[in-house]
Amino acid sequence: MEILKVISELPGVESSVLGDADGGLIDALDEPDGEATAAVAGFTTHKLSEAGEILGLGALESVNVQSSRAGSAVIHTGRCLLTLRLASKSPAPGLEERVRGIIEGSSESTDA
Amino acid sequence: MRDILNDILSQAGVQASFVFGGEGRLMGFHGNSIYTEQLLSEVSVSLSSALDALGLIDEAWQSATVRFGDGFLILRQFGDNGGGEGGTPERHVLAVVADPSLNRSFVNVALRVAVQRLQKRLEATDPPQPIDTGSLPSFPTAASPAPAPPGTTSSAALPPAALAIESSRMMPAASTPPTLDPFAAKLTTDLVSPMHPAVAASSLTWSGSSSPTATPIAVASIAAQDFLADLTEDLARFVGPMAKVFVKECVRAHCMDRPFDIHDGSAVEEAVRQRIEAADDRAHFEEVRGKTSR
């Protein structure tokens, strides 16, 4: 998918997986087990959304995860979940906004 | 533990902080009194499931920041000290609930300090024991309310109305006797209950959130929708992101299975007002609503 190629060229992005909210894999780039990643992203965001709903925090927008070595991010975009593995612990400044811009631009051109 | 959690709570935008262990067992909490032990226990179970799954793709995860439309959840893992069942390592998680005014840089520093302190206390426990909120005098639960400070009246001796006024916004949630908070007991079951068919059949709804998981309530008109949105916004000044949960709960209690109509507004507004614990905040809310409705 063209969109994942564009996203993977953003600074600090090592791999990307696009899945649906139910954990189904749509596409993956540079990720050896995209299916498992999409499933985990779907389940994790579902459970986090449950917690957020109980706490009255509204709709889940993104999850940034830091580990001792690197980081990852899950971005909720419409009905899809985009999981990014990052080269550093934290996402580069403005990464989420740039990703959203790319996805919105892509859906607008698809609509047109 | 309460002193550690209290330091986090002093950060701008932080509404509550809590610690949970394996399988989502709530170990301690401190925050605005709307965050009850029952509510945070429910949240801890959901978060624990989410984090277990997260470990499948990144087992070395240390912290996670979850951004929602109306706030943040920040999670930090600590304490693999062999305190789990059968001496196996047990994960502990420090969680923070915050509104959008949160200063993430400041709170990250506060969390790092807090995790270090929690870790030290955990390691000092020999043999490793799970922290029992009921047994810590500094961490009262509903089952064992905090002893009243010298010179003050014990909460248990006060009538419910006086107790509601006495309750400060920052008191430990669980020290509120369960009889004072029947809504909290019902809240979690209501949130997961399927919508009543009569409600589901209505075409207009209001959820107060763009979340696909939000359970909407039926409304009779656009004016009714707007009323609930305004009411939630005004209430949020006093109770934070829980405002929409309170409003939904009050609408459900008042309207039962029928859609909310603008004529129900004053009754729902009064019910919502009662959810504000501090008397001066209730008065301020009335003032705000008076200005809104003029």
mmCIF file of C-alpha atoms in Angstrom, chain B residues 33-289:
data_model
loop_
_atom_site.group_PDB
_atom_site.id
_atom_site.type_symbol
_atom_site.label_atom_id
_atom_site.label_comp_id
_atom_site.label_asym_id
_atom_site.label_seq_id
_atom_site.Cartn_x
_atom_site.Cartn_y
_atom_site.Cartn_z
ATOM 1 C CA SER B 33 -13.288 11.706 45.260
ATOM 2 C CA ILE B 34 -15.284 10.837 42.138
ATOM 3 C CA TYR B 35 -12.656 8.191 41.389
ATOM 4 C CA THR B 36 -13.867 5.474 43.714
ATOM 5 C CA GLU B 37 -12.187 2.211 44.611
ATOM 6 C CA GLN B 38 -14.793 0.283 42.624
ATOM 7 C CA LEU B 39 -14.392 2.437 39.538
ATOM 8 C CA LEU B 40 -10.593 2.268 39.582
ATOM 9 C CA SER B 41 -10.681 -1.487 40.221
ATOM 10 C CA GLU B 42 -12.739 -1.880 37.065
ATOM 11 C CA VAL B 43 -10.333 0.349 35.155
ATOM 12 C CA SER B 44 -7.325 -1.574 36.503
ATOM 13 C CA VAL B 45 -8.685 -4.851 35.160
ATOM 14 C CA SER B 46 -9.139 -3.377 31.670
ATOM 15 C CA LEU B 47 -5.699 -1.783 31.766
ATOM 16 C CA SER B 48 -4.057 -4.978 32.962
ATOM 17 C CA SER B 49 -5.554 -6.915 30.032
ATOM 18 C CA ALA B 50 -4.362 -4.232 27.635
ATOM 19 C CA LEU B 51 -0.847 -4.266 29.064
ATOM 20 C CA ASP B 52 -0.638 -8.050 29.036
ATOM 21 C CA ALA B 53 -1.378 -7.908 25.312
ATOM 22 C CA LEU B 54 1.096 -5.086 24.814
ATOM 23 C CA GLY B 55 3.771 -7.313 26.315
ATOM 24 C CA LEU B 56 3.292 -9.714 23.422
ATOM 25 C CA ILE B 57 4.768 -7.243 20.967
ATOM 26 C CA ASP B 58 7.081 -5.368 23.322
ATOM 27 C CA GLU B 59 7.827 -7.309 26.458
ATOM 28 C CA ALA B 60 10.339 -4.715 27.630
ATOM 29 C CA TRP B 61 7.822 -1.891 27.680
ATOM 30 C CA GLN B 62 8.338 0.590 30.497
ATOM 31 C CA SER B 63 5.780 3.289 30.013
ATOM 32 C CA ALA B 64 2.771 4.125 27.897
ATOM 33 C CA THR B 65 0.959 7.369 27.267
ATOM 34 C CA VAL B 66 -2.596 6.995 26.059
ATOM 35 C CA ARG B 67 -4.143 10.123 24.595
ATOM 36 C CA PHE B 68 -7.924 10.420 24.555
ATOM 37 C CA GLY B 69 -10.138 13.178 23.241
ATOM 38 C CA ASP B 70 -10.662 14.555 26.753
ATOM 39 C CA GLY B 71 -7.504 13.646 28.620
ATOM 40 C CA PHE B 72 -4.664 11.257 29.189
ATOM 41 C CA LEU B 73 -3.844 7.999 30.868
ATOM 42 C CA ILE B 74 -0.167 7.595 31.679
ATOM 43 C CA LEU B 75 1.143 4.190 32.737
ATOM 44 C CA ARG B 76 4.544 3.253 34.145
ATOM 45 C CA GLN B 77 5.654 -0.257 34.910
ATOM 46 C CA PHE B 78 7.837 -1.076 37.891
ATOM 47 C CA GLY B 79 8.646 -3.662 40.527
ATOM 48 C CA ASP B 80 9.542 -7.008 39.040
ATOM 49 C CA ASN B 81 10.900 -8.112 42.389
ATOM 50 C CA GLY B 82 9.788 -11.696 42.556
ATOM 51 C CA GLY B 83 6.763 -10.814 44.614
ATOM 52 C CA GLY B 84 4.285 -12.607 42.420
ATOM 53 C CA GLU B 85 2.605 -15.902 42.962
ATOM 54 C CA GLY B 86 5.146 -18.634 43.668
ATOM 55 C CA GLY B 87 7.972 -16.102 43.828
ATOM 56 C CA THR B 88 7.635 -15.217 40.159
ATOM 57 C CA PRO B 89 8.154 -11.614 39.110
ATOM 58 C CA GLU B 90 5.043 -9.488 39.417
ATOM 59 C CA ARG B 91 4.382 -6.405 37.367
ATOM 60 C CA HIS B 92 3.141 -3.288 39.102
ATOM 61 C CA VAL B 93 1.844 -0.302 37.227
ATOM 62 C CA LEU B 94 1.554 3.292 38.346
ATOM 63 C CA ALA B 95 -1.303 4.944 36.453
ATOM 64 C CA VAL B 96 -2.261 8.602 36.206
ATOM 65 C CA VAL B 97 -5.567 10.007 34.960
ATOM 66 C CA ALA B 98 -5.243 13.557 33.686
ATOM 67 C CA ASP B 99 -7.241 16.176 31.849
ATOM 68 C CA PRO B 100 -5.996 18.029 28.740
ATOM 69 C CA SER B 101 -4.357 20.776 30.822
ATOM 70 C CA LEU B 102 -1.672 18.274 31.879
ATOM 71 C CA ASN B 103 1.941 19.375 31.555
ATOM 72 C CA ARG B 104 3.401 16.120 30.253
ATOM 73 C CA SER B 105 7.021 17.089 30.828
ATOM 74 C CA PHE B 106 6.450 17.948 34.467
ATOM 75 C CA VAL B 107 4.332 14.907 35.164
ATOM 76 C CA ASN B 108 6.906 12.623 33.551
ATOM 77 C CA VAL B 109 9.513 13.881 35.980
ATOM 78 C CA ALA B 110 7.095 13.417 38.885
ATOM 79 C CA LEU B 111 6.337 9.888 37.710
ATOM 80 C CA ARG B 112 9.995 8.928 37.482
ATOM 81 C CA VAL B 113 10.523 10.097 41.036
ATOM 82 C CA ALA B 114 7.372 8.323 42.203
ATOM 83 C CA VAL B 115 8.341 5.048 40.544
ATOM 84 C CA GLN B 116 11.778 5.170 42.202
ATOM 85 C CA ARG B 117 10.167 5.700 45.589
ATOM 86 C CA LEU B 118 7.559 2.988 45.030
ATOM 87 C CA GLN B 119 10.254 0.605 43.850
ATOM 88 C CA LYS B 120 12.317 1.240 46.986
ATOM 89 C CA ARG B 121 9.318 0.596 49.226
ATOM 90 C CA LEU B 122 8.519 -2.560 47.331
ATOM 91 C CA GLU B 123 12.090 -3.810 47.671
ATOM 92 C CA ALA B 124 12.131 -2.926 51.363
ATOM 93 C CA THR B 125 9.210 -5.261 51.943
ATOM 94 C CA ASP B 126 10.734 -8.572 53.032
ATOM 95 C CA PRO B 127 9.389 -11.035 52.124
ATOM 96 C CA PRO B 128 7.687 -9.330 49.174
ATOM 97 C CA GLN B 129 4.026 -8.783 49.948
ATOM 98 C CA PRO B 130 1.290 -7.303 47.831
ATOM 99 C CA ILE B 131 0.300 -3.912 49.169
ATOM 100 C CA ASP B 132 -3.057 -4.262 50.856
ATOM 101 C CA THR B 133 -4.936 -0.972 50.697
ATOM 102 C CA GLY B 134 -7.120 -2.138 53.570
ATOM 103 C CA SER B 135 -4.188 -2.625 55.912
ATOM 104 C CA LEU B 136 -2.345 0.609 55.298
ATOM 105 C CA PRO B 137 -3.393 3.350 57.674
ATOM 106 C CA SER B 138 -2.229 5.936 55.166
ATOM 107 C CA PHE B 139 -4.308 4.309 52.480
ATOM 108 C CA PRO B 140 -7.855 3.924 53.694
ATOM 109 C CA THR B 141 -10.472 1.918 51.863
ATOM 110 C CA ALA B 142 -14.231 1.812 52.094
ATOM 111 C CA ALA B 143 -13.872 -1.194 54.380
ATOM 112 C CA SER B 144 -11.515 0.625 56.726
ATOM 113 C CA PRO B 145 -12.109 4.364 56.624
ATOM 114 C CA ALA B 146 -9.280 6.693 57.578
ATOM 115 C CA PRO B 147 -9.080 7.568 61.225
ATOM 116 C CA ALA B 148 -10.165 11.159 61.770
ATOM 117 C CA PRO B 149 -7.313 13.544 62.521
ATOM 118 C CA PRO B 150 -7.166 14.770 66.128
ATOM 119 C CA GLY B 151 -9.608 17.549 66.737
ATOM 120 C CA THR B 152 -11.910 16.613 63.884
ATOM 121 C CA THR B 153 -15.069 14.577 63.752
ATOM 122 C CA SER B 154 -14.883 11.057 62.464
ATOM 123 C CA SER B 155 -16.572 10.711 59.073
ATOM 124 C CA ALA B 156 -18.511 7.723 60.322
ATOM 125 C CA ALA B 157 -20.179 9.836 62.987
ATOM 126 C CA LEU B 158 -21.544 12.399 60.543
ATOM 127 C CA PRO B 159 -24.901 12.217 58.774
ATOM 128 C CA PRO B 160 -24.590 11.632 55.013
ATOM 129 C CA ALA B 161 -25.431 15.229 54.078
ATOM 130 C CA ALA B 162 -22.820 16.662 56.409
ATOM 131 C CA LEU B 163 -20.320 14.117 55.207
ATOM 132 C CA ALA B 164 -20.906 15.072 51.590
ATOM 133 C CA ILE B 165 -20.137 18.680 52.451
ATOM 134 C CA GLU B 166 -17.156 17.685 54.554
ATOM 135 C CA SER B 167 -15.659 15.623 51.749
ATOM 136 C CA SER B 168 -12.945 17.599 50.051
ATOM 137 C CA ARG B 169 -12.299 17.194 46.344
ATOM 138 C CA MET B 170 -8.892 15.777 47.118
ATOM 139 C CA MET B 171 -9.808 13.309 49.819
ATOM 140 C CA PRO B 172 -9.082 9.635 49.145
ATOM 141 C CA ALA B 173 -12.011 8.359 47.171
ATOM 142 C CA ALA B 174 -12.407 5.156 49.079
ATOM 143 C CA SER B 175 -12.823 6.868 52.413
ATOM 144 C CA THR B 176 -16.327 7.832 51.346
ATOM 145 C CA PRO B 177 -18.675 5.271 52.823
ATOM 146 C CA PRO B 178 -20.291 3.099 50.144
ATOM 147 C CA THR B 179 -23.777 4.252 51.160
ATOM 148 C CA LEU B 180 -22.890 7.755 50.008
ATOM 149 C CA ASP B 181 -22.041 6.721 46.520
ATOM 150 C CA PRO B 182 -24.690 4.369 45.153
ATOM 151 C CA PHE B 183 -24.191 5.828 41.692
ATOM 152 C CA ALA B 184 -20.613 4.591 41.544
ATOM 153 C CA ALA B 185 -21.715 1.047 42.291
ATOM 154 C CA LYS B 186 -24.238 1.210 39.460
ATOM 155 C CA LEU B 187 -22.034 3.178 37.110
ATOM 156 C CA THR B 188 -19.826 0.414 35.830
ATOM 157 C CA THR B 189 -22.661 -2.009 35.228
ATOM 158 C CA ASP B 190 -24.653 0.681 33.421
ATOM 159 C CA LEU B 191 -21.734 1.493 31.184
ATOM 160 C CA VAL B 192 -21.421 -2.041 29.948
ATOM 161 C CA SER B 193 -25.136 -2.808 29.841
ATOM 162 C CA PRO B 194 -26.658 -3.124 26.395
ATOM 163 C CA MET B 195 -28.946 -0.258 25.496
ATOM 164 C CA HIS B 196 -32.628 -0.796 26.213
ATOM 165 C CA PRO B 197 -34.565 -1.547 22.988
ATOM 166 C CA ALA B 198 -36.782 1.526 23.455
ATOM 167 C CA VAL B 199 -33.708 3.715 23.668
ATOM 168 C CA ALA B 200 -32.003 2.022 20.770
ATOM 169 C CA ALA B 201 -35.055 2.618 18.599
ATOM 170 C CA SER B 202 -34.866 6.407 19.006
ATOM 171 C CA SER B 203 -33.224 8.162 16.075
ATOM 172 C CA LEU B 204 -31.555 11.034 18.001
ATOM 173 C CA THR B 205 -28.899 10.241 20.547
ATOM 174 C CA TRP B 206 -26.264 12.019 22.618
ATOM 175 C CA SER B 207 -23.093 10.328 23.774
ATOM 176 C CA GLY B 208 -20.972 13.292 24.830
ATOM 177 C CA SER B 209 -18.061 11.606 23.094
ATOM 178 C CA SER B 210 -16.873 10.659 19.648
ATOM 179 C CA SER B 211 -15.741 7.282 20.933
ATOM 180 C CA PRO B 212 -17.275 4.372 19.036
ATOM 181 C CA THR B 213 -17.484 2.530 22.357
ATOM 182 C CA ALA B 214 -19.453 5.321 24.069
ATOM 183 C CA THR B 215 -22.959 4.278 25.055
ATOM 184 C CA PRO B 216 -25.324 6.972 23.788
ATOM 185 C CA ILE B 217 -28.580 8.054 25.376
ATOM 186 C CA ALA B 218 -31.707 8.854 23.392
ATOM 187 C CA VAL B 219 -32.807 12.477 23.135
ATOM 188 C CA ALA B 220 -36.079 13.874 21.824
ATOM 189 C CA SER B 221 -34.761 16.948 19.995
ATOM 190 C CA ILE B 222 -31.728 18.918 18.898
ATOM 191 C CA ALA B 223 -32.498 21.384 21.713
ATOM 192 C CA ALA B 224 -32.284 18.529 24.201
ATOM 193 C CA GLN B 225 -28.959 17.468 22.692
ATOM 194 C CA ASP B 226 -27.620 21.026 23.034
ATOM 195 C CA PHE B 227 -28.868 21.256 26.603
ATOM 196 C CA LEU B 228 -26.941 18.116 27.598
ATOM 197 C CA ALA B 229 -23.808 19.325 25.840
ATOM 198 C CA ASP B 230 -23.963 22.681 27.703
ATOM 199 C CA LEU B 231 -24.725 20.995 31.009
ATOM 200 C CA THR B 232 -21.752 18.652 30.572
ATOM 201 C CA GLU B 233 -19.447 21.516 29.701
ATOM 202 C CA ASP B 234 -20.503 23.478 32.789
ATOM 203 C CA LEU B 235 -20.213 20.430 35.053
ATOM 204 C CA ALA B 236 -16.771 19.592 33.678
ATOM 205 C CA ARG B 237 -15.426 22.768 35.303
ATOM 206 C CA PHE B 238 -16.033 21.122 38.665
ATOM 207 C CA VAL B 239 -15.625 17.380 38.145
ATOM 208 C CA GLY B 240 -13.402 17.144 35.069
ATOM 209 C CA PRO B 241 -13.788 14.446 32.420
ATOM 210 C CA MET B 242 -16.258 12.498 34.567
ATOM 211 C CA ALA B 243 -18.891 15.131 33.738
ATOM 212 C CA LYS B 244 -20.332 13.269 30.763
ATOM 213 C CA VAL B 245 -20.544 10.065 32.779
ATOM 214 C CA PHE B 246 -22.460 11.888 35.532
ATOM 215 C CA VAL B 247 -24.826 13.547 33.074
ATOM 216 C CA LYS B 248 -25.614 10.249 31.354
ATOM 217 C CA GLU B 249 -26.193 8.568 34.682
ATOM 218 C CA CYS B 250 -28.596 11.296 35.826
ATOM 219 C CA VAL B 251 -30.490 11.248 32.521
ATOM 220 C CA ARG B 252 -30.867 7.464 32.710
ATOM 221 C CA ALA B 253 -32.056 7.636 36.324
ATOM 222 C CA HIS B 254 -34.601 10.347 35.528
ATOM 223 C CA CYS B 255 -35.886 9.325 32.093
ATOM 224 C CA MET B 256 -35.574 5.550 32.461
ATOM 225 C CA ASP B 257 -36.314 4.127 28.998
ATOM 226 C CA ARG B 258 -37.790 7.192 27.314
ATOM 227 C CA PRO B 259 -35.728 9.733 25.390
ATOM 228 C CA PHE B 260 -34.499 12.810 27.253
ATOM 229 C CA ASP B 261 -36.614 15.864 26.496
ATOM 230 C CA ILE B 262 -35.843 19.516 27.173
ATOM 231 C CA HIS B 263 -38.661 19.477 29.778
ATOM 232 C CA ASP B 264 -36.575 17.023 31.814
ATOM 233 C CA GLY B 265 -33.772 19.567 31.921
ATOM 234 C CA SER B 266 -34.358 21.140 35.335
ATOM 235 C CA ALA B 267 -34.735 17.783 37.101
ATOM 236 C CA VAL B 268 -31.607 16.388 35.462
ATOM 237 C CA GLU B 269 -29.703 19.585 36.200
ATOM 238 C CA GLU B 270 -30.642 19.341 39.877
ATOM 239 C CA ALA B 271 -29.573 15.681 39.989
ATOM 240 C CA VAL B 272 -26.284 16.597 38.342
ATOM 241 C CA ARG B 273 -25.765 19.439 40.819
ATOM 242 C CA GLN B 274 -26.033 16.945 43.677
ATOM 243 C CA ARG B 275 -23.088 15.046 42.231
ATOM 244 C CA ILE B 276 -20.780 17.957 43.037
ATOM 245 C CA GLU B 277 -19.415 17.202 46.454
ATOM 246 C CA ALA B 278 -18.087 20.546 47.677
ATOM 247 C CA ALA B 279 -20.812 22.977 48.742
ATOM 248 C CA ASP B 280 -19.025 26.026 47.355
ATOM 249 C CA ASP B 281 -18.546 24.274 44.007
ATOM 250 C CA ARG B 282 -22.255 23.433 43.943
ATOM 251 C CA ALA B 283 -23.087 27.079 44.537
ATOM 252 C CA HIS B 284 -20.652 28.145 41.821
ATOM 253 C CA PHE B 285 -22.207 25.607 39.445
ATOM 254 C CA GLU B 286 -25.667 27.077 40.128
ATOM 255 C CA GLU B 287 -24.274 30.501 39.365
ATOM 256 C CA VAL B 288 -22.735 29.292 36.101
ATOM 257 C CA ARG B 289 -25.960 27.541 35.077
#
